[in-house]
Coordinates of C-alpha atoms in Angstrom, one line a residue:
X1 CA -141.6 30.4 -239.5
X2 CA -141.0 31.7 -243.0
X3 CA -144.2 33.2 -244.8
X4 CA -144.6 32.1 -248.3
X5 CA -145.3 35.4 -250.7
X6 CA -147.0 32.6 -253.2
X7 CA -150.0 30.8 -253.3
X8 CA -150.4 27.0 -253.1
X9 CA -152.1 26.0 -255.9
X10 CA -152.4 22.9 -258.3
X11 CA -149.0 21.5 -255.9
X12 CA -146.6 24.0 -256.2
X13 CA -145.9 27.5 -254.5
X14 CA -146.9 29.7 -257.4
X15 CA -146.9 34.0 -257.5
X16 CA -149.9 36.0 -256.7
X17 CA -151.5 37.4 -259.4
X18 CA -151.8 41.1 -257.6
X19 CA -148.7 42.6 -255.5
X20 CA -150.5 43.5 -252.6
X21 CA -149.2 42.0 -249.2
X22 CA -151.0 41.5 -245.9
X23 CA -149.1 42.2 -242.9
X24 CA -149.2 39.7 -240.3
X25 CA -148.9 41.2 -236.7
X26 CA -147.8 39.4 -233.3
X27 CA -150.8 40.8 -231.3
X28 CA -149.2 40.6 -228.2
X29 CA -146.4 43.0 -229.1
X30 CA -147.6 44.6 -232.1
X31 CA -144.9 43.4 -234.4
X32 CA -145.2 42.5 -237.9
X33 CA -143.9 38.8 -238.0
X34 CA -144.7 38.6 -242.1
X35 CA -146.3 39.1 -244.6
X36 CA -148.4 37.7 -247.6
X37 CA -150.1 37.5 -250.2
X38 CA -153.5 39.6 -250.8
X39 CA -154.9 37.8 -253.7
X40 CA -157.8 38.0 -256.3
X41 CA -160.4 36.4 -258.3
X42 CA -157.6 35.6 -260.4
X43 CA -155.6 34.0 -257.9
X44 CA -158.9 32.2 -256.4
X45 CA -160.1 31.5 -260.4
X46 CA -156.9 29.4 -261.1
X47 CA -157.0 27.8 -258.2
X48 CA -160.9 26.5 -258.5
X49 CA -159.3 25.2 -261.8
X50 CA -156.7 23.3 -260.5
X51 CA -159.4 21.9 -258.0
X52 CA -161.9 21.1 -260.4
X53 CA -158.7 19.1 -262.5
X54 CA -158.2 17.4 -259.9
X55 CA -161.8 16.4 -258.6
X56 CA -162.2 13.3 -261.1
X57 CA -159.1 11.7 -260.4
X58 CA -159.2 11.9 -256.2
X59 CA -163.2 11.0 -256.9
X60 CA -162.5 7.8 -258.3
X61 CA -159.4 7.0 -255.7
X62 CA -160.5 4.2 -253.1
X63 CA -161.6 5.1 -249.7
X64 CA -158.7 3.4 -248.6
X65 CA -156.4 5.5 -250.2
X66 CA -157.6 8.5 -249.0
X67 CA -157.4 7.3 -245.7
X68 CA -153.8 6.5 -246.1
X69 CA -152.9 10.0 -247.1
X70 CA -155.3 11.3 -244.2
X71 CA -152.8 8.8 -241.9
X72 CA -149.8 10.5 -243.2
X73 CA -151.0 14.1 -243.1
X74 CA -151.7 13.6 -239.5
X75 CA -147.6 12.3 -238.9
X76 CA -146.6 15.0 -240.4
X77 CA -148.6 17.4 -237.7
X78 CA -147.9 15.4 -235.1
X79 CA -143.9 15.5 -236.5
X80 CA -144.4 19.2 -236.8
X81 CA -146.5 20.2 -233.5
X82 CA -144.2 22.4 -231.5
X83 CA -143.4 24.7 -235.2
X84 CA -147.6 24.4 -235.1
X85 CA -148.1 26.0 -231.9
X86 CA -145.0 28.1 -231.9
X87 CA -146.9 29.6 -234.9
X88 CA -149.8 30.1 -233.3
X89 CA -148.6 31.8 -230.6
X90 CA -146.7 34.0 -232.7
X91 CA -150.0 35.5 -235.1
X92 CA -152.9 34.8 -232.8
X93 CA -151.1 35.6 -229.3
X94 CA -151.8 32.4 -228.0
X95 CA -150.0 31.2 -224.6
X96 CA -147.4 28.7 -225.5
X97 CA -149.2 25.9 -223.2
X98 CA -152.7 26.6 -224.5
X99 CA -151.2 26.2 -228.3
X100 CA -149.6 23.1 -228.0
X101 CA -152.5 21.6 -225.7
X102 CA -155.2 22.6 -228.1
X103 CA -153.9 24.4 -231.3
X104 CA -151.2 21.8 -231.9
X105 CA -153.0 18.8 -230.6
X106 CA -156.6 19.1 -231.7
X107 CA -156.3 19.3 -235.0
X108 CA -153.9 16.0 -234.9
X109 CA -157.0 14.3 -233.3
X110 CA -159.1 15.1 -235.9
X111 CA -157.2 14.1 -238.8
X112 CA -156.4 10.8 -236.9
X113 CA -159.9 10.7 -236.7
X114 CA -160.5 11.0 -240.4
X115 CA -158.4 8.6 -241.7
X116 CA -160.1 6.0 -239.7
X117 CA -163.5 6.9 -241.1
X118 CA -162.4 7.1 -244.3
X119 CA -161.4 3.6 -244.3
X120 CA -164.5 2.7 -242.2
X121 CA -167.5 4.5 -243.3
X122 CA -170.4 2.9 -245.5
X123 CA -170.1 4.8 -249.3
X124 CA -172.5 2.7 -250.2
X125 CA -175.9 0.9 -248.3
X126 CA -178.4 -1.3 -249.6
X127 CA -182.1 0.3 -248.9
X128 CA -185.0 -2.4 -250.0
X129 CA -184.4 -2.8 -254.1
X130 CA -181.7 0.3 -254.1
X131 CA -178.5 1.2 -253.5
X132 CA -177.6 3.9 -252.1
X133 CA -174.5 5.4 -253.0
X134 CA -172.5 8.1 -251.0
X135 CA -170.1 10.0 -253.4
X136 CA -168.4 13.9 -253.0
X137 CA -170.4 16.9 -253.6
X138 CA -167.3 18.2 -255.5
X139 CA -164.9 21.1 -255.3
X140 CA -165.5 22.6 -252.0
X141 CA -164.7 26.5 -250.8
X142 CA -163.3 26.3 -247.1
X143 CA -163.6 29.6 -245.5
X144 CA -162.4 29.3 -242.3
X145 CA -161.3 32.0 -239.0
X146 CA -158.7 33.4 -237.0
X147 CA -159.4 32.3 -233.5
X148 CA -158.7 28.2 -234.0
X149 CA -156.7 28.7 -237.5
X150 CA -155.6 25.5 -237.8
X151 CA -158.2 23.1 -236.2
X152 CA -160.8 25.0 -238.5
X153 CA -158.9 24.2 -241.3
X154 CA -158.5 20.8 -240.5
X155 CA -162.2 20.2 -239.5
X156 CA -163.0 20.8 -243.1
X157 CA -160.0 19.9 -245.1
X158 CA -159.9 16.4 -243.3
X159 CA -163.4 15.3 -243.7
X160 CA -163.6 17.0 -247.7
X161 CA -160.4 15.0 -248.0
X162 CA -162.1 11.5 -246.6
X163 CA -165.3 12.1 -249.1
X164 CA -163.3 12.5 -252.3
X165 CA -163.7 16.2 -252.9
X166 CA -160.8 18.6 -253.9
X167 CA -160.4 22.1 -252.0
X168 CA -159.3 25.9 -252.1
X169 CA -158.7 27.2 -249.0
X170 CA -159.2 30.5 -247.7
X171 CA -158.0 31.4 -244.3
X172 CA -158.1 34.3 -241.9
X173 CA -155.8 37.4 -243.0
X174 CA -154.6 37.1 -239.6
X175 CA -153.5 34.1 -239.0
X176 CA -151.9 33.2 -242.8
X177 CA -148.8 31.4 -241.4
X178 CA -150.6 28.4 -239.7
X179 CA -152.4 27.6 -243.2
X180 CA -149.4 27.9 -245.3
X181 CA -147.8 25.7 -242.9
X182 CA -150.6 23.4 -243.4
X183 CA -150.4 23.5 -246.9
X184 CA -146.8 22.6 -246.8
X185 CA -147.6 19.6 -244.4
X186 CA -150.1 18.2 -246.8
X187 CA -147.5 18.5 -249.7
X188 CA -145.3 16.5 -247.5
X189 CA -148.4 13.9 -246.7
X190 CA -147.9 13.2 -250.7
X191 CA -152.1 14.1 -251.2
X192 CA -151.8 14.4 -255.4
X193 CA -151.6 18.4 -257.4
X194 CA -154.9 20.3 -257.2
X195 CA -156.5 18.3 -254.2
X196 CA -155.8 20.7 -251.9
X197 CA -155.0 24.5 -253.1
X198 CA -154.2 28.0 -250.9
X199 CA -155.8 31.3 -251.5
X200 CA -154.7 34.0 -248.8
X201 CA -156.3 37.3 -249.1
X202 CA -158.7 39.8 -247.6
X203 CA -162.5 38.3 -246.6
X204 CA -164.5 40.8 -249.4
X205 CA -162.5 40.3 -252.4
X206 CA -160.9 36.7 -252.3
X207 CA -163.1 35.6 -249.5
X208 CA -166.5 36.3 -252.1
X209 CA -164.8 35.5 -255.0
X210 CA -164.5 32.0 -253.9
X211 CA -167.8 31.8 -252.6
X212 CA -169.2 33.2 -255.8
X213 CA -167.0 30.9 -257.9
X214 CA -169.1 28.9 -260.4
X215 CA -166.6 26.0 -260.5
X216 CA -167.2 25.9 -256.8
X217 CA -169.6 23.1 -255.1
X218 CA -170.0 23.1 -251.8
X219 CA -169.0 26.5 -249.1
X220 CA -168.2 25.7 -246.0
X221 CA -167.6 28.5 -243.6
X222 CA -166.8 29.7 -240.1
X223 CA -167.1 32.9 -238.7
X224 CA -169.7 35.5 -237.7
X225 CA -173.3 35.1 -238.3
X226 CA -173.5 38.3 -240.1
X227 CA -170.6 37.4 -243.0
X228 CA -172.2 33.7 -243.1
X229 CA -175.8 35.1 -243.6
X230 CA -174.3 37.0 -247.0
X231 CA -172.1 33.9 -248.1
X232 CA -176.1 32.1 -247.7
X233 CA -177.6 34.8 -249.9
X234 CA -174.4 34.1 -252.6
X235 CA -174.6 30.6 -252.0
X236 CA -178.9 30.7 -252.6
X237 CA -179.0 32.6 -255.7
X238 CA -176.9 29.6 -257.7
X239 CA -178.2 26.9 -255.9
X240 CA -174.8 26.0 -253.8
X241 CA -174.6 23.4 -250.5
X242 CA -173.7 25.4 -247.5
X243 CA -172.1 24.2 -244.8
X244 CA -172.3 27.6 -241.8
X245 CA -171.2 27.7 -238.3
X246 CA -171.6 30.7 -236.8
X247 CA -171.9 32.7 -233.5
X248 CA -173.0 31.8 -230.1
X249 CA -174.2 33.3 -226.6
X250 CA -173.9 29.9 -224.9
X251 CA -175.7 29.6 -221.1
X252 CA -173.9 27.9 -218.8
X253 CA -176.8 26.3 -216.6
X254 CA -176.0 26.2 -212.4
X255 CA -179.2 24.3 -211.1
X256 CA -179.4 24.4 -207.4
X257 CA -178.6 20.9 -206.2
X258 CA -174.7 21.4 -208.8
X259 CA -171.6 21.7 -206.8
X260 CA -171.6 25.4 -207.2
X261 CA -167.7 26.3 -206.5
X262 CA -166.6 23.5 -209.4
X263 CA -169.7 24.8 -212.0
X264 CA -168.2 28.7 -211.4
X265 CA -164.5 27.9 -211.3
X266 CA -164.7 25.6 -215.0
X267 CA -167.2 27.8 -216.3
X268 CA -165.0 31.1 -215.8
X269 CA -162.1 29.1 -217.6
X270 CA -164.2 28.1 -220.1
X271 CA -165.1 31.9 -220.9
X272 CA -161.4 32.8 -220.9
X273 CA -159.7 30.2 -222.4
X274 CA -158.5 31.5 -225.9
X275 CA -159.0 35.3 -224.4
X276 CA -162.7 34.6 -225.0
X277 CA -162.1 33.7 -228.7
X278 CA -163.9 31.0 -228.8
X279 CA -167.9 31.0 -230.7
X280 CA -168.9 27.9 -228.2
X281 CA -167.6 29.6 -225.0
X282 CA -170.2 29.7 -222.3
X283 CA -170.5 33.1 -222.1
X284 CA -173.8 33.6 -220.0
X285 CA -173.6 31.8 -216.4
X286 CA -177.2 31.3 -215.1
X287 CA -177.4 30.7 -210.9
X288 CA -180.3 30.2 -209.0
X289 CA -181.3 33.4 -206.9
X290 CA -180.3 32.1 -203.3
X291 CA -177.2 31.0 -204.5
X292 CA -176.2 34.1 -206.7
X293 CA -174.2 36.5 -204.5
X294 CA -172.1 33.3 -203.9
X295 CA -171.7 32.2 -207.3
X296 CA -170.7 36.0 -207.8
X297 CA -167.7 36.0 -205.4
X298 CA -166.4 32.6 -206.9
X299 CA -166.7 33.9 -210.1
X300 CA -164.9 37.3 -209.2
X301 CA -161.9 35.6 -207.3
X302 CA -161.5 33.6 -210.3
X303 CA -161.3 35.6 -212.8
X304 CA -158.5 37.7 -210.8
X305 CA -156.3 34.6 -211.3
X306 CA -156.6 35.0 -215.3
X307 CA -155.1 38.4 -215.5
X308 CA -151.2 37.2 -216.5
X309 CA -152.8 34.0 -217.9
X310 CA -154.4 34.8 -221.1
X311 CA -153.5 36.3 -223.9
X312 CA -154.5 39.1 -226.4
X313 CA -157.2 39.6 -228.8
X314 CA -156.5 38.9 -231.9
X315 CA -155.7 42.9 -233.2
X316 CA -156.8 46.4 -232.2
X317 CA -160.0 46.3 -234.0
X318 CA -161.0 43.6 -231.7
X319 CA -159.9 44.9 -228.7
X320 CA -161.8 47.9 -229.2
X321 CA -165.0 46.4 -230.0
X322 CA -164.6 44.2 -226.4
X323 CA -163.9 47.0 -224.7
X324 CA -166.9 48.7 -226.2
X325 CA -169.2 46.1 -225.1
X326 CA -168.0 46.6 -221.7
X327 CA -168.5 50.2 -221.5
X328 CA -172.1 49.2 -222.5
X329 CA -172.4 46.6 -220.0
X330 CA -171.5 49.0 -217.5
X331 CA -173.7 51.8 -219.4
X332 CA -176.7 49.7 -219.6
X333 CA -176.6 48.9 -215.5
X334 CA -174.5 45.6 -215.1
X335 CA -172.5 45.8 -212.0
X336 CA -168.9 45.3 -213.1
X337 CA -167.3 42.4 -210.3
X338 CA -163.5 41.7 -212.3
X339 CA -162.2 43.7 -215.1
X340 CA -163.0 46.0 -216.6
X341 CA -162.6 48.5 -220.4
X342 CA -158.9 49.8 -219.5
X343 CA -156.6 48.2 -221.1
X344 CA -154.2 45.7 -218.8
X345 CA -151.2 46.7 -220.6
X346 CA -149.1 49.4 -222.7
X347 CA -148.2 47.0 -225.0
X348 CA -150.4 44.4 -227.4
X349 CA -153.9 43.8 -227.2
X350 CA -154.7 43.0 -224.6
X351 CA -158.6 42.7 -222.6
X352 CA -158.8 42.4 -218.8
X353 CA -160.7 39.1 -217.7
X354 CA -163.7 40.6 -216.8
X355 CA -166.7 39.6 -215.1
X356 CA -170.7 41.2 -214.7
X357 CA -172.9 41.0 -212.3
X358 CA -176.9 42.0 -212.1
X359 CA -176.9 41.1 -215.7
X360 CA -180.5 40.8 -217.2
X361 CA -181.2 39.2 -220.3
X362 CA -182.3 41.9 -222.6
X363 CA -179.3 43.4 -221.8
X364 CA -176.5 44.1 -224.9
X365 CA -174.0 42.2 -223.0
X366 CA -176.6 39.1 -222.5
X367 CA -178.0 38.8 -226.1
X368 CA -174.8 39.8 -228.5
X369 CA -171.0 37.9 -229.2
X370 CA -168.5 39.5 -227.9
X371 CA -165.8 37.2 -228.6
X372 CA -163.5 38.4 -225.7
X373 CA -163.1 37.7 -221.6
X374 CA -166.4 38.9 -220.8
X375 CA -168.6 36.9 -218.6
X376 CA -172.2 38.0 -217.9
X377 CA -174.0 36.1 -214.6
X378 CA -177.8 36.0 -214.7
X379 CA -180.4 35.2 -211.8
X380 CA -183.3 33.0 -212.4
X381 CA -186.2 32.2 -210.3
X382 CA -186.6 28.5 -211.4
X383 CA -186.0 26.0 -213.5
X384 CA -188.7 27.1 -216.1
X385 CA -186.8 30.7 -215.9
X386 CA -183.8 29.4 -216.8
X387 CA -184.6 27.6 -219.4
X388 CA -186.1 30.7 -220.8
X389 CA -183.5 32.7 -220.2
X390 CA -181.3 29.6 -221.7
X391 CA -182.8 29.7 -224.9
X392 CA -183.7 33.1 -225.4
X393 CA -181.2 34.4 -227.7
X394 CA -180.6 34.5 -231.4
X395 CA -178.1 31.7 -231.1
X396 CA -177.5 28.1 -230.2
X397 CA -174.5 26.9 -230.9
X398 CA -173.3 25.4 -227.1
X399 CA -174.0 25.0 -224.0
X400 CA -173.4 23.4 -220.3
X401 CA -175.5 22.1 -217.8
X402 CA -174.7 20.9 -214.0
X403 CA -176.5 19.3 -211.2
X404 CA -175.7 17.2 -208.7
X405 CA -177.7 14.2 -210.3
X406 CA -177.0 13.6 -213.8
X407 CA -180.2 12.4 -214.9
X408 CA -181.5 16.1 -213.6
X409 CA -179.2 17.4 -215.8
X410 CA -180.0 15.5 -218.8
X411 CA -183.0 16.5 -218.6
X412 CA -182.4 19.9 -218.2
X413 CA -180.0 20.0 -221.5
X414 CA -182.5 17.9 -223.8
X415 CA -184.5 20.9 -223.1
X416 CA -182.3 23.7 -224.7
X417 CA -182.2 24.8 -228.4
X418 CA -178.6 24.4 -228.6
X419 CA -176.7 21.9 -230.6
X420 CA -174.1 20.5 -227.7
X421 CA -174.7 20.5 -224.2
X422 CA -171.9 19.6 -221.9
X423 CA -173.4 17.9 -218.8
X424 CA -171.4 18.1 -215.3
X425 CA -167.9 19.7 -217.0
X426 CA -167.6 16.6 -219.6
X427 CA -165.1 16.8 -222.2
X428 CA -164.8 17.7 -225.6
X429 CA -165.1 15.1 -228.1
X430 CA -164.0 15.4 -232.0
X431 CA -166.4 12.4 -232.9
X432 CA -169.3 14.0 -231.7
X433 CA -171.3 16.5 -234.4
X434 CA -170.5 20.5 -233.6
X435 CA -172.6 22.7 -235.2
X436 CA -175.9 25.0 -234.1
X437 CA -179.6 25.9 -234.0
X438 CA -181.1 29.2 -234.9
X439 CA -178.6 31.6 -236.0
X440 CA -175.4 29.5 -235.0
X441 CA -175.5 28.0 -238.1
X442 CA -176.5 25.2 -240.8
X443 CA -174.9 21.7 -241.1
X444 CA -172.3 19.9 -238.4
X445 CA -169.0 19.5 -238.1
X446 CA -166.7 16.8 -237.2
X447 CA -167.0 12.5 -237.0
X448 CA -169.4 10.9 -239.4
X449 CA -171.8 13.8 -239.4
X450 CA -168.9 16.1 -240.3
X451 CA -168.1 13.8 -243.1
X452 CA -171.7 13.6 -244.7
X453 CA -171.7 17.5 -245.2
X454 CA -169.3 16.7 -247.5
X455 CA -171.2 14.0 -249.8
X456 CA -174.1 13.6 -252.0
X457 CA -176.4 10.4 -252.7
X458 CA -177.3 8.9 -255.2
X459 CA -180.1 5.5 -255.3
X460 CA -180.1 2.7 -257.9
X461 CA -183.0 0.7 -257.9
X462 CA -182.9 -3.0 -259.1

């Protein structure tokens, strides 16, 4: 895992225009592991250039092309996995299992999933006298976050890739590695100079020079609501597609008739897999009031069992801002069950699983992302409350429901403002759209609806 102190642009590893550097730092012991690049608008300028060069050229190519080098990017990842994960686990802190599980293995999925719907999907339709004709929206900005680096990168990179469109890429400053090993991987997959370029650098200077780019077609980005409402604004003034997924306070529904102990125990792993890191997580738990002081011990004696499991945060500044939301928690009346603001350990940065009870939902801790181990579990009076309480928050990205009959849960889910609703613990699909209501975002990610962001129509009447 050797960092790069270049920038991959038009094919080759090329220098950075500025000397800055960004550390990279193992947040589980603190040490730097590498360091690169910080670059510029001139770094982020000659690579929309090299994009834009490229764009006609990988345009015209045949669908069936680009699903052959989609094919071969995703041997390369799958030839390259346990270098993947151990990567991961060295700059995001990620337990070795949970990389090679999920940060190794998803994004192979949805590559493999790309180059079969590049080969498959209808470019062009016949509508009464027209054709309609499906063709890429151009040189897309991918803006993409620290917490899933590289199965971010690939949900955007693969279906831009499958439309036709060329890219500059622009990951999280702290998790650089992953990306240039990504970059190297899609050298390797043979995809032609300039289809697919590299910017590192800090969010508010390469990060906004991309997104302000002229040359620059389409944004896609992930992160927090408040950065993707700014990148709308930049995007707005000139006109620019966006493509924005965002935060989330997801409500993990219990009705009464669920198998309560299964609904708790998943729905606690759900909230600390990743250390919490994770925008879909279902963060609120919603239990029926005569069922609530149970569902408060399961979720307690589970949460105990997470304390050598997980992982850190992702750096101090995180840590400290989970640790302030559970000081508020606390300050604002929630009765504290697991966990807790001191820190578990001397070393790295780390959050204690932790777990609140007598949570209401005006409270801080109910309404705002903390993007950490933090579960908050709500009482409701009835199904009508719950469903309130459900949907009553800025966001509505996720979402679970459970029920000992399905069809009362279906029911239940078609009901909430949300944009995926696991019913009964089922299991995460890279076909299916992601993306959110409200404030979780604009546009989808992933399958065929995850490929569409990434084109533009055109009709030709006869």
């Amino acid at each position: 895992m050797k960092a790069h102190d270049g920038m991959y642009i038009d094919g080759a590893w090329r220098p950075a225009d500025g000397r800055d550097t960004i550390e990279v730092v193992n947040p589980a012991d603190e040490q730097v592991i590498g360091r690169v690049p910080a670059g510029d608008a001139l770094d982020v300028d000659a690579a929309v250039r090299a994009a834009r060069a490229a764009l006609p050229g990988w345009a015209a190519t045949l669908p069936a092309e680009r699903a052959a080098r989609l094919a071969a990017l995703r041997d390369v990842l799958v030839v390259r996995k346990d270098e993947i994960a151990e990567t991961v686990t060295a700059e995001l802190g990620s337990p070795p299992k949970l990389s090679q599980a999920v940060h190794a293995a998803a994004p192979i999925a949805v590559a493999g999933s790309y180059a079969e719907l590049a080969a498959t999907y209808a470019f062009e339709e016949k509508v009464g006298n027209s054709v309609v004709h499906h063709e890429p929206v151009g040189v897309v900005a991918a803006i993409t976050p620290w917490n899933y680096p590289l199965h971010q990168i690939v949900a955007k990179v693969a279906p831009a890739l499958a439309a036709g469109c060329t890219i500059v890429l622009k990951p999280a400053e702290d998790t650089p590695l992953t990306a240039q090993l990504f970059a190297e991987a899609v050298h390797e997959a043979g995809v032609p100079a300039g289809v697919f370029n590299l910017v590192t650098g800090l969010g508010p200077v390469a990060g906004q020079a991309l997104a302000e780019h002229p040359g620059v077609d389409l944004v896609s980005f992930t992160g927090s609501t408040a950065v993707g409402r700014r990148i709308g604004a930049t995007a707005g003034a000139a006109v620019k597609k966006v493509a924005l997924e965002l935060g989330g306070k997801s409500a993990n529904v219990i009705l009464p008739s669920a198998d309560l102990a299964r609904a708790v125990n998943v729905g606690v792993a759900n909230v600390m897999s990743n250390s919490g890191q994770t925008c879909s997580a279902w963060t609120r738990m919603l239990v029926s009031a005569d069922r609530y002081d149970e569902a408060v011990e399961l979720a307690a004696e589970a949460a105990a069992k997470y304390g050598d499991r997980i992982g850190p945060v992702v750096n101090a500044k995180q840590r400290e801002r989970v640790r302030g939301y559970i000081e508020k928690g606390v300050a604002e009346g929630a009765r504290l069950v697991a966990g807790g603001p001191e820190a578990p350990r001397e070393q790295g940065y780390f959050v204690a699983p932790t777990v609140f009870a007598d949570v209401t939902r005006d409270m801080t801790i109910a309404q705002e992302e903390i993007f950490g181990p933090v579960l908050s579990i709500l009482r409701y009076e009835d199904e009508e409350d719950a469903l309130r309480i459900a949907n009553g928050t800025v966001y509505g990205l996720a979402g679970a429901v459970w029920a000992g009959d399905e069809a009362e849960a279906v029911a239940f889910a078609r009901r909430m403002d949300t944009g995926q609703v696991d019913i009964n613990g089922g299991r995460f699909n890279p076909l299916a759209p992601f993306g959110g209501y409200k404030q979780s975002g604009v546009g989808r990610e992933l399958g065929a609806h995850g490929l569409s962001e990434y084109l533009q129509t055109k009709s030709l009447q006869f």
